[in-house]
Amino acid sequence: MSRKNSDGVKGCMNQMNNRGNTADPSSRGESKNRPSQMDSAGATSQHRSNENGKEAARERRTASVVSSLGTSPKSKEQWPTYPIQNLKTMQDLSREFNPLLAKKEHTILIDMEWIRRGVIVPHQGTHVWDSHHVKLPHLYPLPPSHHKSHAPPSRWEVTRHALHRLTKGSNSIGDVQTAIMSYNSRNKDNWTFEALYYYVQRLPRMENNLHLLIPKMAKLALDLPELIQKPIPLLRQQQNQAITMSQQQISCLLANAFFCTFPHRNDTKPGSEYANYPTINFSSLFANKTDPTKLALKAEKLKAIFHYFNTVTNDEDPAKPEGLVTFERISIPPSQLPAWQYQKVPLTNLHISPEGSIEEEGTGMLQVDFASKYIGGGVLGSKLFQEEILFLMSPELIVARLFTEKLADNECLKITGPQMYNLTSGYSETFYWECPYNDRTKRDNWKRRYRQIVSIDALDFKNPKEQYTKENIKRELNKAFVGFHGDVKTAIATGNWGCGALNGDPKLKALIQLMAAAVSRRDMAYFTFGNKELAKEIQRMHEILTINKVTVDKLYNWLKEFSRHNTREHHLPKDLYGFISEKIGHMAILL
């Protein structure tokens, strides 16, 4: 699709158009042809020759056994895969979703009695200012020494005055900068707004409606005291806790993030109050001191952000959100994680395809966010990988950065009900905003979209060989299980989690996710973002494993053995799937 093709723009209002084909396969983490590492310097050529001969013999024997078992691929061009229409979605299991319950572990910011009548109003509560809750800008306390009659204006008074001026009419980016810096004066030497200026300069005059949008956004930010009338808890490490809020409340919080009103959130240095949290104020998105080449990419991010605000501030837009979203932090104690060596469960069904996307074809399934430990990753900076793109397609996800502490190894964040607003194309340096997306996903009884996203962070392997150690394999299995675990068994929509920028091996990561899905009793839809060969290889492996009734415990033990094999210097590195096929061959011979 061309960027300015009018027919394409009309089409993508209703559906995504082959998103997977526009991505950069090498960046998305598909299989790469890495040169094989040679033996150690002390190995003799005779030793290498013997090893090669043994390896070739083993491969011939394995191929013979596998073929005799009927597990060779059916065709080089086509392969069988489980029908995606047979995978369970949220709508299929809508009756199994637990009702929203206001309890100690679940804070609901809207009045439950009114929503039962179809009306969304804020829940009344008593605000607090402490280390367990979000410190809202309108609650910023005056210094104890200041008597009210002699005190200078409070930070919120300054903020309110500055934003009120922006509501009055046409404003330049200079006016926005002046307003933001009036209550962030400590950062006058650090914050810059190059990306914001660049966005306006490059925007065609006919498309520039900021003179109308900025006043609406400022008014939305000023509605904070009326829309948020109950403390918002911080989702802290090792606590199972959830927050449900309206999409209008989310838009208000994000408008405040845009205008950088949140106090105590600009310092993330080690030892600071919020060092363990992502940034939330948009100052880092506006700035671009170090790399002029990133300006165009930040402008594309701003297109997505401004389209979101255009939608939520337009009373006549049918896409204006009128529902709820739930953010749930899930922590599973290490003692309750699976003992993988004893999990005698078979693999579940797998639909795999090089076409399609997690976001579109995976609608209604548990969609995997290839997350950073800090939710949203570099969405407010310069990065543009899978998580950042997801957060720009659904900007409501960005609000999770306000209250979600860095994820530990046994934790995930699950988000139920977010709406999709933007259609994008490309990946990393090829990313661009394409057009609005008209989200027609239905809602549950609590007005949440039938969309559920789970954020799980994979390890970053500076040395790719480290991912094959027993400890790292177990860590990734546990992280995937924490994300996939749950009472409602919708299918999982995922892909090359932790590959690409994090150097993960997609063949290994596919097996890890399949194992975690099996123990969680969920089927899976796997998208390889245009990589047909990888899709074939994973499908072949899944077919071999299921036909031969290989259970998770057996596969886990083979992965541990593969780990030991690859750490022996006198052995040639082996292909993981070839190694497993060989083990299946030996298993069949023993039987």
Coordinates of C-alpha atoms in Angstrom, one line a residue, residues 230-551:
K230 CA -10.2 7.9 43.7
P231 CA -6.6 7.0 44.3
I232 CA -4.8 5.1 41.6
P233 CA -2.6 2.4 43.1
L234 CA 0.8 1.6 41.9
L235 CA 1.1 -1.9 40.5
R236 CA 4.2 -2.9 42.4
Q237 CA 6.5 -5.9 42.2
Q238 CA 5.4 -9.2 43.6
Q239 CA 1.8 -8.0 44.1
N240 CA -1.3 -9.4 42.3
Q241 CA -3.3 -6.2 41.7
A242 CA -5.6 -4.8 39.0
I243 CA -7.0 -1.4 38.0
T244 CA -10.1 -0.8 35.9
M245 CA -10.8 2.6 34.5
S246 CA -12.8 4.2 31.8
Q247 CA -11.3 5.0 28.4
Q248 CA -12.2 8.7 29.1
Q249 CA -10.2 8.5 32.3
I250 CA -7.3 7.1 30.3
S251 CA -7.5 9.8 27.8
C252 CA -7.4 12.4 30.5
L253 CA -4.3 10.9 32.1
L254 CA -2.6 10.7 28.7
A255 CA -3.4 14.3 28.0
N256 CA -1.7 15.2 31.3
A257 CA 1.2 13.0 30.2
F258 CA 1.4 14.9 26.9
F259 CA 1.6 18.2 28.8
C260 CA 4.1 16.7 31.2
T261 CA 2.1 17.5 34.4
F262 CA 2.9 14.5 36.5
P263 CA 5.2 15.5 39.4
H264 CA 8.2 13.4 40.6
R265 CA 8.3 11.5 37.3
N266 CA 11.0 13.3 35.4
D267 CA 14.0 11.9 37.4
T268 CA 14.6 8.2 36.8
K269 CA 18.2 8.1 37.9
P270 CA 19.2 5.2 40.2
G271 CA 18.0 5.8 43.7
S272 CA 15.3 8.3 42.7
E273 CA 11.7 7.7 43.7
Y274 CA 10.5 6.4 40.4
A275 CA 13.8 4.8 39.2
N276 CA 12.0 1.4 38.9
Y277 CA 9.2 2.8 36.7
P278 CA 9.0 3.8 33.0
T279 CA 8.8 7.5 32.1
I280 CA 5.3 8.8 31.6
N281 CA 5.6 12.5 30.7
F282 CA 6.0 13.0 27.0
S283 CA 9.1 15.2 27.2
S284 CA 11.4 12.4 25.8
L285 CA 9.1 12.1 22.8
F286 CA 9.4 15.8 22.0
A287 CA 13.2 16.0 22.3
N288 CA 15.8 14.9 19.8
K289 CA 19.1 16.3 20.9
T290 CA 21.4 13.4 19.9
D291 CA 20.2 12.0 16.5
P292 CA 18.7 14.2 13.8
T293 CA 17.9 11.1 11.7
K294 CA 15.3 10.0 14.3
L295 CA 13.2 13.1 13.7
A296 CA 11.2 11.6 10.9
L297 CA 10.4 8.5 13.0
K298 CA 9.3 10.6 16.0
A299 CA 7.1 12.6 13.6
E300 CA 5.4 9.3 12.6
K301 CA 4.9 8.5 16.3
L302 CA 3.3 11.9 16.8
K303 CA 0.9 11.2 14.0
A304 CA -0.4 8.2 15.8
I305 CA -0.6 10.1 19.1
F306 CA -2.4 13.1 17.6
H307 CA -4.9 10.9 15.8
Y308 CA -5.7 9.2 19.1
F309 CA -6.4 12.6 20.7
N310 CA -8.4 13.7 17.7
T311 CA -10.6 10.7 18.2
V312 CA -11.1 11.0 22.0
T313 CA -11.8 14.7 21.9
N314 CA -14.3 14.6 19.0
D315 CA -17.8 14.1 20.3
E316 CA -19.0 13.4 16.7
D317 CA -16.5 10.7 16.0
P318 CA -18.2 7.2 16.2
A319 CA -14.8 5.8 17.3
K320 CA -14.8 8.0 20.4
P321 CA -14.3 5.5 23.3
E322 CA -17.0 4.8 25.7
G323 CA -15.9 1.7 27.6
L324 CA -13.5 0.3 30.2
V325 CA -10.0 -1.1 30.3
T326 CA -8.5 -3.4 33.0
F327 CA -4.8 -3.5 33.8
E328 CA -3.7 -6.5 35.9
R329 CA -0.3 -7.3 37.3
I330 CA 0.2 -11.0 37.8
S331 CA 2.9 -12.5 40.0
I332 CA 3.4 -16.2 40.4
P333 CA 5.6 -17.2 43.3
P334 CA 8.6 -19.3 42.2
S335 CA 7.4 -22.2 44.4
Q336 CA 4.2 -22.3 42.2
L337 CA 5.9 -22.3 38.8
P338 CA 5.9 -25.6 36.9
A339 CA 8.5 -28.3 37.6
W340 CA 9.2 -28.6 33.9
Q341 CA 10.9 -32.0 34.1
Y342 CA 7.6 -33.5 35.4
Q343 CA 5.1 -31.9 33.0
K344 CA 3.7 -35.0 31.2
V345 CA 1.4 -33.1 29.0
P346 CA 1.3 -33.1 25.1
L347 CA 1.6 -30.0 23.0
T348 CA -1.6 -28.3 22.1
N349 CA -2.9 -27.2 18.7
L350 CA -0.8 -24.9 16.6
H351 CA -1.9 -22.6 13.7
I352 CA 1.1 -21.1 12.0
S353 CA 1.3 -18.7 9.1
P354 CA 3.8 -16.3 7.5
E355 CA 0.9 -14.1 6.7
G356 CA -1.3 -12.0 9.0
S357 CA -0.6 -10.4 12.3
I358 CA -1.0 -10.8 16.0
E359 CA -3.2 -7.7 16.2
E360 CA -5.6 -8.5 13.4
E361 CA -5.8 -12.2 12.9
G362 CA -5.3 -12.7 16.6
T363 CA -8.3 -10.6 17.6
G364 CA -10.0 -12.1 20.6
M365 CA -7.1 -14.2 21.5
L366 CA -4.5 -13.6 24.2
Q367 CA -2.1 -11.3 22.2
V368 CA 1.5 -11.3 23.2
D369 CA 3.3 -8.0 23.7
F370 CA 7.1 -8.6 23.2
A371 CA 7.6 -6.4 26.1
S372 CA 10.4 -4.6 27.9
K373 CA 10.8 -4.9 31.6
Y374 CA 9.7 -1.3 31.6
I375 CA 6.3 -1.4 30.1
G376 CA 6.1 0.3 26.7
G377 CA 9.8 0.1 26.1
G378 CA 11.0 3.1 24.0
V379 CA 7.5 4.2 22.9
L380 CA 8.2 7.7 24.3
G381 CA 11.7 7.6 22.9
S382 CA 13.2 6.6 19.6
K383 CA 12.7 2.8 19.6
L384 CA 10.3 1.2 17.2
F385 CA 10.1 -2.5 17.7
Q386 CA 7.1 -4.8 18.2
E387 CA 6.1 -3.4 21.6
E388 CA 6.5 0.3 20.7
I389 CA 4.4 -0.2 17.5
L390 CA 1.7 -2.0 19.4
F391 CA 1.5 0.9 21.9
L392 CA 1.2 3.3 19.0
M393 CA -1.6 1.3 17.4
S394 CA -3.4 1.3 20.8
P395 CA -2.1 4.5 22.7
E396 CA -4.3 3.6 25.7
L397 CA -1.7 1.1 26.6
I398 CA 0.8 3.9 27.3
V399 CA -1.1 4.8 30.5
A400 CA 0.2 1.6 32.0
R401 CA 3.6 3.3 32.3
L402 CA 2.0 5.6 34.9
F403 CA 1.5 2.9 37.5
T404 CA 3.4 -0.3 36.5
E405 CA 6.7 -1.0 38.2
K406 CA 9.4 -2.8 36.3
L407 CA 8.5 -6.5 35.7
A408 CA 10.3 -9.2 37.6
D409 CA 11.1 -12.6 36.1
N410 CA 7.9 -14.1 37.6
E411 CA 5.6 -11.4 36.5
C412 CA 3.5 -10.1 33.6
L413 CA 1.0 -7.3 32.9
K414 CA -2.3 -8.3 31.3
I415 CA -4.5 -5.6 29.7
T416 CA -8.1 -6.3 28.8
G417 CA -10.3 -4.1 26.6
P418 CA -7.9 -1.6 24.8
Q419 CA -9.1 -0.1 21.6
M420 CA -7.0 0.1 18.4
Y421 CA -6.9 3.5 16.8
N422 CA -4.0 3.5 14.2
L423 CA -2.9 1.4 11.3
T424 CA 0.9 1.4 10.8
S425 CA 3.4 -0.1 8.4
G426 CA 7.1 -1.0 8.5
Y427 CA 9.4 -1.7 11.4
S428 CA 12.1 0.2 13.2
E429 CA 13.6 2.6 10.6
T430 CA 10.9 1.8 8.0
F431 CA 8.0 2.5 10.4
Y432 CA 5.3 5.0 9.4
W433 CA 1.8 5.9 10.4
E434 CA -0.6 4.8 7.7
C435 CA -4.1 5.9 8.6
P436 CA -6.9 5.7 11.2
Y437 CA -8.2 2.3 12.2
N438 CA -11.9 1.8 12.8
D439 CA -12.0 -0.8 15.6
R440 CA -15.2 -2.8 15.4
T441 CA -14.3 -5.3 18.0
K442 CA -17.3 -6.0 20.2
R443 CA -17.4 -5.3 23.9
D444 CA -18.1 -7.6 26.9
N445 CA -20.7 -6.9 29.6
W446 CA -18.3 -4.4 31.2
K447 CA -17.9 -2.4 28.0
R448 CA -14.4 -3.8 27.5
R449 CA -13.3 -4.6 23.9
Y450 CA -12.8 -8.3 23.3
R451 CA -9.0 -7.6 23.1
Q452 CA -6.5 -8.9 25.7
I453 CA -2.8 -8.2 25.6
V454 CA -0.2 -9.8 27.8
S455 CA 3.2 -8.1 28.3
I456 CA 6.1 -10.5 28.9
D457 CA 9.7 -9.5 28.6
A458 CA 12.3 -11.8 27.0
L459 CA 16.0 -11.9 28.0
D460 CA 18.4 -9.8 25.9
F461 CA 21.2 -12.1 24.7
K462 CA 24.3 -10.0 23.9
N463 CA 25.9 -13.4 23.3
P464 CA 23.3 -15.5 21.4
K465 CA 24.8 -18.7 22.6
E466 CA 23.8 -17.9 26.2
Q467 CA 20.1 -18.5 25.4
Y468 CA 20.8 -22.3 25.3
T469 CA 21.8 -22.6 28.9
K470 CA 19.5 -24.6 31.2
E471 CA 19.0 -21.5 33.4
N472 CA 18.0 -19.2 30.6
I473 CA 15.7 -21.8 29.0
K474 CA 14.0 -22.2 32.3
R475 CA 13.7 -18.5 32.8
E476 CA 12.0 -18.0 29.5
L477 CA 9.7 -21.0 30.1
N478 CA 8.6 -19.5 33.4
K479 CA 8.1 -16.0 31.9
A480 CA 5.9 -17.4 29.1
F481 CA 3.9 -19.6 31.6
V482 CA 3.2 -16.5 33.8
G483 CA 1.9 -14.7 30.8
F484 CA -0.1 -17.6 29.4
H485 CA -1.5 -18.9 32.7
G486 CA -5.2 -18.2 33.4
D487 CA -8.6 -19.6 34.0
V488 CA -10.0 -18.6 30.6
K489 CA -8.4 -20.7 27.9
T490 CA -8.5 -18.5 24.9
A491 CA -5.8 -19.3 22.2
I492 CA -2.5 -17.4 22.3
A493 CA -1.6 -15.1 19.4
T494 CA 2.2 -14.7 19.2
G495 CA 5.3 -14.8 17.1
N496 CA 9.0 -14.4 17.3
W497 CA 9.1 -13.3 20.9
G498 CA 12.5 -12.0 22.0
C499 CA 14.1 -12.4 18.6
G500 CA 15.5 -9.7 16.4
A501 CA 16.9 -7.0 18.6
L502 CA 17.3 -9.3 21.6
N503 CA 19.1 -12.0 19.5
G504 CA 16.7 -14.8 20.4
D505 CA 16.6 -18.0 18.2
P506 CA 13.1 -18.1 16.8
K507 CA 13.2 -21.9 16.7
L508 CA 13.9 -22.2 20.4
K509 CA 11.5 -19.4 21.3
A510 CA 8.7 -21.1 19.4
L511 CA 9.3 -24.3 21.3
I512 CA 9.4 -22.5 24.6
Q513 CA 6.1 -20.8 23.9
L514 CA 4.5 -24.1 22.7
M515 CA 5.6 -25.8 26.0
A516 CA 4.3 -23.0 28.2
A517 CA 1.0 -23.0 26.2
A518 CA 0.7 -26.7 26.6
V519 CA 1.1 -26.5 30.4
S520 CA -1.4 -23.6 30.4
R521 CA -3.8 -25.7 28.3
R522 CA -4.1 -23.2 25.5
D523 CA -3.8 -23.5 21.7
M524 CA -1.7 -21.1 19.8
A525 CA -1.7 -19.0 16.6
Y526 CA 1.9 -18.2 15.5
F527 CA 2.8 -15.5 12.9
T528 CA 6.2 -15.4 11.4
F529 CA 5.9 -11.9 9.8
G530 CA 6.5 -13.0 6.2
N531 CA 9.1 -15.7 6.9
K532 CA 7.7 -18.7 5.1
E533 CA 10.7 -21.0 5.7
L534 CA 10.6 -20.4 9.4
A535 CA 6.8 -21.2 9.4
K536 CA 7.5 -24.4 7.6
E537 CA 10.3 -25.5 10.0
I538 CA 8.2 -24.8 13.1
Q539 CA 5.2 -26.6 11.7
R540 CA 7.3 -29.6 10.8
M541 CA 8.8 -29.7 14.3
H542 CA 5.3 -29.4 15.9
E543 CA 4.0 -32.2 13.7
I544 CA 6.9 -34.5 14.5
L545 CA 6.5 -33.9 18.2
T546 CA 2.7 -34.4 18.3
I547 CA 2.6 -37.5 16.1
N548 CA 5.2 -39.1 18.3
K549 CA 3.4 -38.0 21.5
V550 CA 6.4 -36.1 22.8
T551 CA 5.3 -34.5 26.1

